[in-house]
Every structure is written in structure tokens, then in C-alpha cells.
Amino acid sequence: MYNNILTYLIFIPLIGSALMLTISIIRKENNDNIYKWIALIATGLQLLLTILLLIDFDPKAGMQFEEQYSWIPKFGIEYYLGVDGLSIPMVFLTSFLSFICIIASWNINKSTLGYFSLFLMLDTGMMGVFVSLDFFLFYVFWEVMLLPMYFLIGIWGGPQRTYAAIKFFLYTLFGSVFMLLGMLALYFYSDPNTFNLITLIQTAPQIDAELWGYPLKYLIWLALFIGFAIKVPVFPFHTWLPLAHVEAPTAVSVILAGVLLKMGTYGLLRISYPLLPGEVIDFSMILAILGVINILWGAANAIAQVDLKKMVAYSSVSHMGYVLLGMAAVVADNKAGAQAGLNGAVMQMFNHGTITAMLFLLVGVIYDRAHHRYIFFPKGHEKEGEVGFGGLNSNLPVFGAFMALTFFAGLGLPALSGFISEAMCFIGGFSAFRTITIIGTLGILLNAIYFLRAYQYVFFGKLNKEYEGLTDMNAREIGIIIPLAFLVIFFGVYPSPLLDLVHPTMDNLIDLIQSSSTFLGMK
Amino acid sequence: MSNFLSLQYFLPELCLLVFTLLIIIFELIPSLKKHTFNLSVIGLIITSILLLQTHGQNSALFLGMITIDPFSHFFKYIFLLSTLLVIVVSRYTKELESIYFSEYLALLYILLFGLFLMSSSINLLMIILSIETVSIASYILAGILKYDNKSNESSLKYVIFGAFSTGIMLYGMSWLYGFSGSLNFYQINISLQNLEDPFIVYMAVVMILAGIGYKIAMAPFHYWSPDVYEGAPTTMTAYFSVAPKAAGFALMARFFYVTFTDYSGSAPVGVSNVDWMTIVAILSAATMTIGNILALRQTNVKRMLAYSSIAHAGYMLMALSVATDSALISVMFYLFTYMFMNLGAFFVLIYANNVSNVETIKDFNGFGAKSPFLAGCMVLFLLSLTGLPPTSGFIAKFYLFAAMIEAEKFYWLAIIAVLNTVISLFYYFSIAKSMYLDKITNDVGIEENKVFTFVVLVCAIPTAFLIINWSSLYDYIASSILFGLGL
């Protein structure tokens, strides 16, 4: 029954999407609900398969559920899928968030067919990225996501959606074309020529060509890094993110922040790290510095925001900085430090996915009701300077409670999942780059400032008369928050199931990098 | 091969000529007049059957004037297919209702005949003859809308530019002839080997590039193309951007690969160290950058697509500049996919023009809601023109870049090309934006037309589904890069 399970995972949503289009052609008069149900069933099925996959997954067995078929033999392109401890949390995150997002999108009424079919195409692309082990296939899936995302932001987004959509598209494409060149260079300079990411682990480090006076591997690393860094996004490539996140409809923001950002760091860990270990070591300092800049810059920007959603968007920039810092710790002399760093990074990827999903969903809840989401009204608004909400705890207690939980998770309160992974990233960072990490810890403080301040102005104080009539969260909204909240609390109290999934793979990665000649030379 | 024996392999071309005459005769007989369209379609089908008969042949015909080889065969199929699609669409184009349709068909046939010769000439004289055959038919076709000023203007500009650049090319060829005493590619190549002072060759290369550059709209010889593309009937714009361009590339590839390249070393270099590769590389960078940057500012869809087609010529030149086998394969692969995606985009435009007079990008407003199928296909074509997966345009572009990296040459050019890809996304998607993202301001209902649906589908299917497996296409093209024999 587990034959080709990964193929099913990828293509079930696409089949759903095709089914919707077929139905729309065959039957002219349609109740839009049919599309919603198809989407729900497709993502539900996908989630179910993911859970089966998780149950059968053996963390110690390395790469598993492999499917390998020759695709274009002449060019060594394969249809090669597989999951290991790095991809399995991401696979789960993708199908879990997709399922939740479909429910969260239930009130979408503007061209339902388009929305849900694009959403499923996006799902296919995301899942494909996380299970591909062939660089060409990886690249195809990586790019396939762009078009649905463009339309999802551009058609169903907020007032500045057109600009946000094309900016997202251009930025990501800019990154990925460089990735294409890096990929081709890896292909042609490795012997034998291959896109197979597992084979390349052996062959890629042996590339010793030079170009323009630099070792070619440096340039390949840079080309790949640009592609991944834009997706993360690493400062200074982050400017597409706040715009896209704010303008996108709620469910799409969830996917953007919850899954798409992780692709950048996933790509680094899946491709750059094992293929170019020497360069990873050389660039680890820069990675750590960029990580800390991300943490501080994102947090500082979040403090300055008056729009809740924009604040959340910048908090993502900050939180992805932790991942980068943890990843940079791979060079730590102290093996435990390196392990803490890398495991922390992958766990932070997962935890940030769930926390940020809650943040965006909850911001969406208030936006649906009040049609704005200002903490303070901004300049130029008719109520400039006034507090946007205030005292919401008195008439939306459930909402207030969930928001409190989410904010605390976001600022890294112990016993919630964010704390564990952020702490691990810092432990890792500290054992490799002491000063940089100490500066980075300031981010914790800054994170607390904006989350607490936002909570204070939205939920405490005097209730704004205008919002007395607001209703609390309905069953659907509570229903999609509870599983996320469960994961956040569960992994906060008892993180070892997640850690157990991840750490054998990460240990191998650390060994691989630390056994490379550059690292030994450093010692 | 002697002239008489050659005729048996020249049947496809002869068939085209016969049908050209038939179309003209049918036009004169009132009772048969309405059948010219069907006749032209039948003619193309018969030609392609005859072409199939000569498949795999590889010999020089008419005492070394032209050649019949797998390379020219590949291009002839491209010409036939694009002509067929354009003829079918022309039949249902409103713009062309006022003209004598048979005249138009006959001219297209003559043009096609010229394209056939262009892809198979191995003799300088034949090059000039075939280019002129194509050009003269093109001039008339560009200006065929007699009462449209823009169409007349475009025709005139085309004539002036064409005549001028052919003149320069002819002059360049006279240098070659004067030096080598031969008109045949292969013999010229032999006499150009090991020159002390290759100045003559440089002169010839530059001047011949001017002539070919005009045909494929290479910068700095591209100035005619936006005006001609804008003024010509849209069906012809679509055709000019595909078939004659492909012929130009076929001619250029054959000419430069055979005449100016030395394969004795491990990597191909220019004959007598004439570095035509670098010249082409620089021109390619200029072509793609100029095409893309100028396309950014266009509001007229036809002009925008004209500039975009300049940019595409730049991408293909990029690969030709490394002069390897895989580069040639990638260019042919690109032309094949480019034919479908570019014609497809133009066909949607023609349809939109038919029903609601679409001229500027803004006029596509609301098209997504009104005509979901064609608009969806348009997005597919735009995606493919940009070169994004999972479309065929991506695979083609992938091979172009692969050829560059494999040859380990001109990496800077590859970087310029990828940056250009990003730029091109912006203007291509301004159409998608207008169709889907902008607020709908005009709400004229559009009924989809079966013929257009079918023709667009013919273009859309290879564009969308080539990703599933393109091995056999690649193998076919790889087996087609065999150039014909010299004599």
C-alpha cells in the first residue's frame, strides 16, 4: 500500500484541480460548494496519506519511500522522490496547513473555481519541492508554485494586490534563475553528469574548476544561495515579503509564511549543505551574521508597524533569522552545539510554520469582522493616531485567549513550541559564533515588545464602542485553530517526537560537513 | 547530383509551386473561387507527405546549389506547420475580410517556397535568391491591407530595410567570392583555412551578419521589426515572428557552422581564428537586452510581442555563439517550442481582435472572465514565453543555458540572459494582469469560436504537456543536425 505514496501525495491535489476544471466545463450551472468540497477532500486525503507516512516512517533509516524512475535518460533526469528526517516535518506541515487553509477559505466567494483549483496546484508544487531528490524535478516544482501564488495574491488579495503579486513573482524568479545556472553548473562539472541529489553528494565536492579567478564551487554556492535566500527571505532580499503577506488573503498568507518561507531554508539544507560542504563552512559566518540581522531587522520593523498583519509578516522575517543562525552553527567545534543548532533550525522551521499560521488565521478573524486590523490608525487615515481596537477581551474572550497563546508562542515563552526551537538555535549559534549570537539574543526582547504591545492595545483597555457588536470566533474558526494550538503546546511541552524525527538525519549532515577537508583544515 | 536527377528530391518544392499556380487559376474561375482555402490546405498536406518521402536523404542537389539533409527537413516541417496554422486562422480573421484572400494565399505559398530554399541553400547565390524570394513576398504581405496606412507604412519600411541589408550582405559575400573563387560553403571553408591575415573574413562575417541579422531581427538591425509587426496584419505578424525567423536561424547556423568554423580542435573555433563567436555573443547580449527593455514600455500588444520576439532571437543567438552541436540542438528545440507558444499567443490576440478590437494591453481587460478558455491558454503561452516550468518554453530555455554551461564559454552571457528572463516576466504578465487582476471595466460578452478553440488547443497541448516526456523530440532533433554534403 505504500508503493508510490509520495507520488500520490504530490498529485492528489493536482487531480483534484483537474477534476474541478472538468466539472466546470461539463456542467455550466454549478453550486460553488462543489469546488470547496473537492478541495477539502483532496487535501484531506493528502493529510491522511501523510499521517500514514509518518506512522511508517523510521527516523533512523535515512532516505525512505524512495521512487526512482528514469525520466529523460539522455540528460540523466530522473523522477526521483524520497523523504528523510529533514523533509518529513515539512511534508506534514504542507499537507496539514493546506487542509486547514482550505477550511479557512470556506468563505471565499469570488470565483471559487479559480481560487480552489489554484490553491491545489500550489499544494502540488509545495509537496513536490519537499520530496524531490532530483535537482531538475526540484526546480520544476519550485517554479510551478509561482504562477498559482501570483494569481492567488493578485486576484483575491488586498488593495495593493497587483503590485504585491508581481513583486513576489519577480523577486522569486530573480532568485530561481540563478539557481538554474547553479544547477546546470553542478550538472556539467560533476562526473558522471547527474541531477541526482544523492549522487551529487559524492561528486559535487570534487569539482575543482575555476571561473573568473574564483573556485567554481564558490560561485555555485552563491548562485544557489541567492535563489534560496530570496525565498527565506534573508535580509536584504526580504522586501517582497511584508507586501505579499499583507496583501494576500488570509489562507494564502498562511501558506506563504508557513510553507513557502521554509523552502528557502529547506533548499539550503537539502542542496547547498550536503553538496557544497566546504563552502558552507566558509560562508557559515556570513550566514550567522545574516541570521542575526534578520532577527533584529525583522523585529525592529515589526515594532514600527501599526498594521497587525504587517507586524506578523515582519515577525516572520525575524523568526526565520533564528533558523539561519541555527543552520550556521553546523561549524561548531562542540558537536552537541552543532546538533542543537541544526536540529533547532529544522524544528524552528516546523514550529514557526504552525505559530505563524495561527497568527495569520487569527488576524484574519479580526479582519473579517472589523474590516481593518490596525493597532493604531496610520498616518493619513481619518482616525489618525487613535487606537484601532481596544478592550476586545471583554466581548471576544475566546479570540483573546487564542491570540494570547499565539503571541506568547511567537515571543518564545517556555512550554510553547517556539521556545524550544529558538533556544536550540541560540545554543547552537552560541557554541559557534559567540558575539554574534549574543547580539542576536536581543531579538527575544524585541519580539516580546511588539507582541505584548500589540496585545495590550488590541485586547486591554476600554472597549471601543464601534466594536461592541463583534461576535466571537465561530465553530469553524475555533476548529482550525485548535489543532494548531495543540501542536504548539504539545511540542512545547514534549518536543522529543519531533526531535526524534529530525535528529538522525541532521547528525548525518553534521558528520558529512565536519568531515569535509575544509573543516578539518580549519582545525 | 545532376540537375535532372535532383528533381526527384525537389518534389515538395515543386508541389508548392504547382499549388501556387493552382490557387491563382482557381481564383480566376468564378465557380472554383471559394475553394482556394481548401486547396491551400490540401497543398500543404500533400507537400508534407512528399517531404516525408525524402526523409533521411542526405545529398547535394542541382550541382551543389542546395542540399537535402535532415537539418533542412526539420525546418521544413516547422515552416509547413506554422504556415498551415496561420492559413487556418487567416480564414477566420476579420482584419483580412477586405482583401483578396487567394492572392494572400498565393503569396504565402511563394514565401513558403522561399523558406524551403533558405533552409537548404549551400551556395551564396542561392542564399540571396531565397532571401529575396522570402522578402519580396513578405513586403507585399505586410502591406496587404491596402487601405490601412499603418500597413502601407510597414511595407515600405520593410522594403527599404530589407533592400539595404541584403545589399550589405551581398557586398560581404563578394569579398568571400573574390577571395576564394567559389560560391559553395564547403569550398569557401577550405580556402579560408589557415590564413595569415583573416581581415577579409572578419569583413565578410560582419557584413553577412548584417543581412542575416535583419532577417532574424538581431540588434542593431532590428529597427524595422516593431513597426512592421505593428502595421502588418496580425496573422502575418505571427507568421513573420516564427517562420522567416526560423529560416534565418537555419541559414545562419548552416552558414556559420559550415563556412566559418574549424572543428579540428577539441572545441569548435572560428576558421583561421576569426572569432565570430564573440561577435555573435555580444550582439546576442545586445539583442536580448534591447528587446526586453524596449518591450517593457510598450502599451500596444503587437509591438510588445514584436520586441519580445527580438529578445527571443537574442536567446537563440546566445546558444549559436558557442557553435557546439548541443547548442544547435537547443536552438532547434527552442524554435520548435517557440513556434507553438508564440503562434498561440498571437492567435489569442487575433481572436480578441476579432471580437472586441484589442489593441493595447489594457484592452485585454476582463478577458479572463469573459473567455476563460482562451485567456487560460494565453497565460500558458505567456508562461512559456517567459520560460517557466512546467511549460515547453522552460525546457527549451533550459537547453539553451545547458549548451552555454556545457561549452564552458560566455558565462557572462548566460547571466545576462537569465536577468533578461526576469525582465521579460514583467511585461508578459502585464497581459495576465490586465486579463485577470484588474477591475473589469468593459463587459462585452465573448462567445468562443470553435475554430479558434481548436487552433489554440493545437498550440497549447505541446506547450503544456511536453514536460511529461520530451526524449523522443530531443532525439529526433539530435539526429537532424546532420548537415548536407558539399558536392
mmCIF file of N, CA, C and O in Angstrom, chain A residues 308-349:
data_model
loop_
_atom_site.group_PDB
_atom_site.id
_atom_site.type_symbol
_atom_site.label_atom_id
_atom_site.label_comp_id
_atom_site.label_asym_id
_atom_site.label_seq_id
_atom_site.Cartn_x
_atom_site.Cartn_y
_atom_site.Cartn_z
ATOM 1 N N LEU A 308 -1.563 45.038 12.179
ATOM 2 C CA LEU A 308 -1.286 43.750 12.821
ATOM 3 C C LEU A 308 -0.680 42.741 11.849
ATOM 4 O O LEU A 308 0.261 42.034 12.157
ATOM 5 N N LYS A 309 -1.231 42.695 10.634
ATOM 6 C CA LYS A 309 -0.769 41.678 9.691
ATOM 7 C C LYS A 309 0.661 41.959 9.255
ATOM 8 O O LYS A 309 1.465 41.059 9.075
ATOM 9 N N LYS A 310 0.956 43.244 9.092
ATOM 10 C CA LYS A 310 2.304 43.606 8.690
ATOM 11 C C LYS A 310 3.274 43.278 9.814
ATOM 12 O O LYS A 310 4.399 42.846 9.571
ATOM 13 N N MET A 311 2.820 43.484 11.035
ATOM 14 C CA MET A 311 3.654 43.152 12.180
ATOM 15 C C MET A 311 3.973 41.652 12.172
ATOM 16 O O MET A 311 5.123 41.238 12.349
ATOM 17 N N VAL A 312 2.942 40.875 11.936
ATOM 18 C CA VAL A 312 3.136 39.428 11.888
ATOM 19 C C VAL A 312 4.090 39.056 10.753
ATOM 20 O O VAL A 312 4.964 38.196 10.901
ATOM 21 N N ALA A 313 3.928 39.752 9.628
ATOM 22 C CA ALA A 313 4.802 39.467 8.491
ATOM 23 C C ALA A 313 6.255 39.724 8.860
ATOM 24 O O ALA A 313 7.132 38.901 8.570
ATOM 25 N N TYR A 314 6.525 40.853 9.491
ATOM 26 C CA TYR A 314 7.911 41.138 9.880
ATOM 27 C C TYR A 314 8.384 40.176 10.952
ATOM 28 O O TYR A 314 9.576 39.855 11.021
ATOM 29 N N SER A 315 7.474 39.712 11.795
ATOM 30 C CA SER A 315 7.904 38.744 12.796
ATOM 31 C C SER A 315 8.394 37.471 12.114
ATOM 32 O O SER A 315 9.286 36.801 12.614
ATOM 33 N N SER A 316 7.837 37.159 10.938
ATOM 34 C CA SER A 316 8.324 36.002 10.191
ATOM 35 C C SER A 316 9.767 36.202 9.768
ATOM 36 O O SER A 316 10.574 35.283 9.830
ATOM 37 N N VAL A 317 10.076 37.419 9.309
ATOM 38 C CA VAL A 317 11.454 37.705 8.917
ATOM 39 C C VAL A 317 12.367 37.435 10.103
ATOM 40 O O VAL A 317 13.419 36.796 9.994
ATOM 41 N N SER A 318 11.933 37.925 11.251
ATOM 42 C CA SER A 318 12.729 37.752 12.457
ATOM 43 C C SER A 318 12.875 36.276 12.815
ATOM 44 O O SER A 318 13.968 35.797 13.102
ATOM 45 N N HIS A 319 11.771 35.550 12.756
ATOM 46 C CA HIS A 319 11.832 34.149 13.162
ATOM 47 C C HIS A 319 12.631 33.289 12.206
ATOM 48 O O HIS A 319 13.231 32.304 12.612
ATOM 49 N N MET A 320 12.624 33.658 10.928
ATOM 50 C CA MET A 320 13.444 32.886 10.000
ATOM 51 C C MET A 320 14.919 33.142 10.266
ATOM 52 O O MET A 320 15.777 32.329 9.919
ATOM 53 N N GLY A 321 15.217 34.278 10.874
ATOM 54 C CA GLY A 321 16.598 34.555 11.261
ATOM 55 C C GLY A 321 17.131 33.527 12.239
ATOM 56 O O GLY A 321 18.288 33.112 12.158
ATOM 57 N N TYR A 322 16.259 33.071 13.138
ATOM 58 C CA TYR A 322 16.684 32.027 14.083
ATOM 59 C C TYR A 322 17.116 30.789 13.323
ATOM 60 O O TYR A 322 18.096 30.135 13.670
ATOM 61 N N VAL A 323 16.344 30.452 12.296
ATOM 62 C CA VAL A 323 16.673 29.259 11.516
ATOM 63 C C VAL A 323 18.071 29.396 10.912
ATOM 64 O O VAL A 323 18.891 28.480 10.986
ATOM 65 N N LEU A 324 18.330 30.570 10.335
ATOM 66 C CA LEU A 324 19.637 30.769 9.708
ATOM 67 C C LEU A 324 20.752 30.664 10.731
ATOM 68 O O LEU A 324 21.794 30.053 10.482
ATOM 69 N N LEU A 325 20.533 31.261 11.897
ATOM 70 C CA LEU A 325 21.556 31.224 12.944
ATOM 71 C C LEU A 325 21.808 29.775 13.361
ATOM 72 O O LEU A 325 22.966 29.338 13.485
ATOM 73 N N GLY A 326 20.729 29.033 13.553
ATOM 74 C CA GLY A 326 20.880 27.630 13.927
ATOM 75 C C GLY A 326 21.624 26.851 12.862
ATOM 76 O O GLY A 326 22.488 26.030 13.152
ATOM 77 N N MET A 327 21.309 27.141 11.587
ATOM 78 C CA MET A 327 21.967 26.426 10.495
ATOM 79 C C MET A 327 23.454 26.732 10.439
ATOM 80 O O MET A 327 24.276 25.869 10.133
ATOM 81 N N ALA A 328 23.803 27.984 10.734
ATOM 82 C CA ALA A 328 25.211 28.373 10.664
ATOM 83 C C ALA A 328 26.030 27.628 11.712
ATOM 84 O O ALA A 328 27.236 27.475 11.562
ATOM 85 N N ALA A 329 25.349 27.158 12.775
ATOM 86 C CA ALA A 329 26.064 26.506 13.864
ATOM 87 C C ALA A 329 26.646 25.166 13.468
ATOM 88 O O ALA A 329 27.291 24.516 14.292
ATOM 89 N N VAL A 330 26.467 24.758 12.239
ATOM 90 C CA VAL A 330 26.989 23.466 11.815
ATOM 91 C C VAL A 330 28.505 23.403 11.964
ATOM 92 O O VAL A 330 29.084 22.336 12.060
ATOM 93 N N VAL A 331 29.158 24.553 12.008
ATOM 94 C CA VAL A 331 30.613 24.530 12.111
ATOM 95 C C VAL A 331 31.106 24.486 13.557
ATOM 96 O O VAL A 331 32.311 24.529 13.789
ATOM 97 N N ALA A 332 30.186 24.422 14.526
ATOM 98 C CA ALA A 332 30.612 24.443 15.917
ATOM 99 C C ALA A 332 31.561 23.287 16.218
ATOM 100 O O ALA A 332 31.312 22.153 15.810
ATOM 101 N N ASP A 333 32.645 23.582 16.921
ATOM 102 C CA ASP A 333 33.585 22.529 17.302
ATOM 103 C C ASP A 333 32.908 21.521 18.211
ATOM 104 O O ASP A 333 33.135 20.327 18.132
ATOM 105 N N ASN A 334 32.128 22.070 19.088
ATOM 106 C CA ASN A 334 31.381 21.249 20.016
ATOM 107 C C ASN A 334 30.245 20.555 19.267
ATOM 108 O O ASN A 334 29.335 21.209 18.765
ATOM 109 N N LYS A 335 30.314 19.245 19.176
ATOM 110 C CA LYS A 335 29.333 18.523 18.362
ATOM 111 C C LYS A 335 27.908 18.746 18.865
ATOM 112 O O LYS A 335 26.964 18.902 18.084
ATOM 113 N N ALA A 336 27.774 18.788 20.184
ATOM 114 C CA ALA A 336 26.437 18.999 20.748
ATOM 115 C C ALA A 336 25.886 20.343 20.312
ATOM 116 O O ALA A 336 24.692 20.491 20.036
ATOM 117 N N GLY A 337 26.767 21.317 20.218
ATOM 118 C CA GLY A 337 26.337 22.644 19.763
ATOM 119 C C GLY A 337 25.835 22.598 18.338
ATOM 120 O O GLY A 337 24.777 23.130 18.003
ATOM 121 N N ALA A 338 26.615 21.918 17.484
ATOM 122 C CA ALA A 338 26.197 21.818 16.090
ATOM 123 C C ALA A 338 24.861 21.096 15.981
ATOM 124 O O ALA A 338 23.980 21.488 15.207
ATOM 125 N N GLN A 339 24.715 20.051 16.789
ATOM 126 C CA GLN A 339 23.447 19.313 16.745
ATOM 127 C C GLN A 339 22.291 20.192 17.194
ATOM 128 O O GLN A 339 21.239 20.222 16.552
ATOM 129 N N ALA A 340 22.517 20.903 18.305
ATOM 130 C CA ALA A 340 21.449 21.784 18.786
ATOM 131 C C ALA A 340 21.072 22.769 17.698
ATOM 132 O O ALA A 340 19.895 23.027 17.440
ATOM 133 N N GLY A 341 22.085 23.322 17.041
ATOM 134 C CA GLY A 341 21.824 24.329 16.013
ATOM 135 C C GLY A 341 20.999 23.774 14.870
ATOM 136 O O GLY A 341 19.941 24.304 14.532
ATOM 137 N N LEU A 342 21.450 22.672 14.283
ATOM 138 C CA LEU A 342 20.747 22.167 13.093
ATOM 139 C C LEU A 342 19.373 21.602 13.437
ATOM 140 O O LEU A 342 18.391 21.865 12.737
ATOM 141 N N ASN A 343 19.323 20.836 14.530
ATOM 142 C CA ASN A 343 18.013 20.321 14.914
ATOM 143 C C ASN A 343 17.074 21.463 15.259
ATOM 144 O O ASN A 343 15.892 21.454 14.897
ATOM 145 N N GLY A 344 17.628 22.441 15.977
ATOM 146 C CA GLY A 344 16.824 23.607 16.323
ATOM 147 C C GLY A 344 16.315 24.302 15.082
ATOM 148 O O GLY A 344 15.160 24.726 15.009
ATOM 149 N N ALA A 345 17.169 24.399 14.055
ATOM 150 C CA ALA A 345 16.760 25.083 12.827
ATOM 151 C C ALA A 345 15.579 24.371 12.182
ATOM 152 O O ALA A 345 14.587 25.003 11.811
ATOM 153 N N VAL A 346 15.686 23.045 12.069
ATOM 154 C CA VAL A 346 14.587 22.321 11.410
ATOM 155 C C VAL A 346 13.320 22.398 12.265
ATOM 156 O O VAL A 346 12.209 22.581 11.751
ATOM 157 N N MET A 347 13.508 22.278 13.596
ATOM 158 C CA MET A 347 12.322 22.371 14.457
ATOM 159 C C MET A 347 11.713 23.765 14.411
ATOM 160 O O MET A 347 10.492 23.932 14.414
ATOM 161 N N GLN A 348 12.579 24.770 14.327
ATOM 162 C CA GLN A 348 12.067 26.144 14.221
ATOM 163 C C GLN A 348 11.294 26.314 12.918
ATOM 164 O O GLN A 348 10.281 26.996 12.870
ATOM 165 N N MET A 349 11.776 25.669 11.846
ATOM 166 C CA MET A 349 11.041 25.737 10.583
ATOM 167 C C MET A 349 9.629 25.200 10.787
ATOM 168 O O MET A 349 8.647 25.787 10.329
#
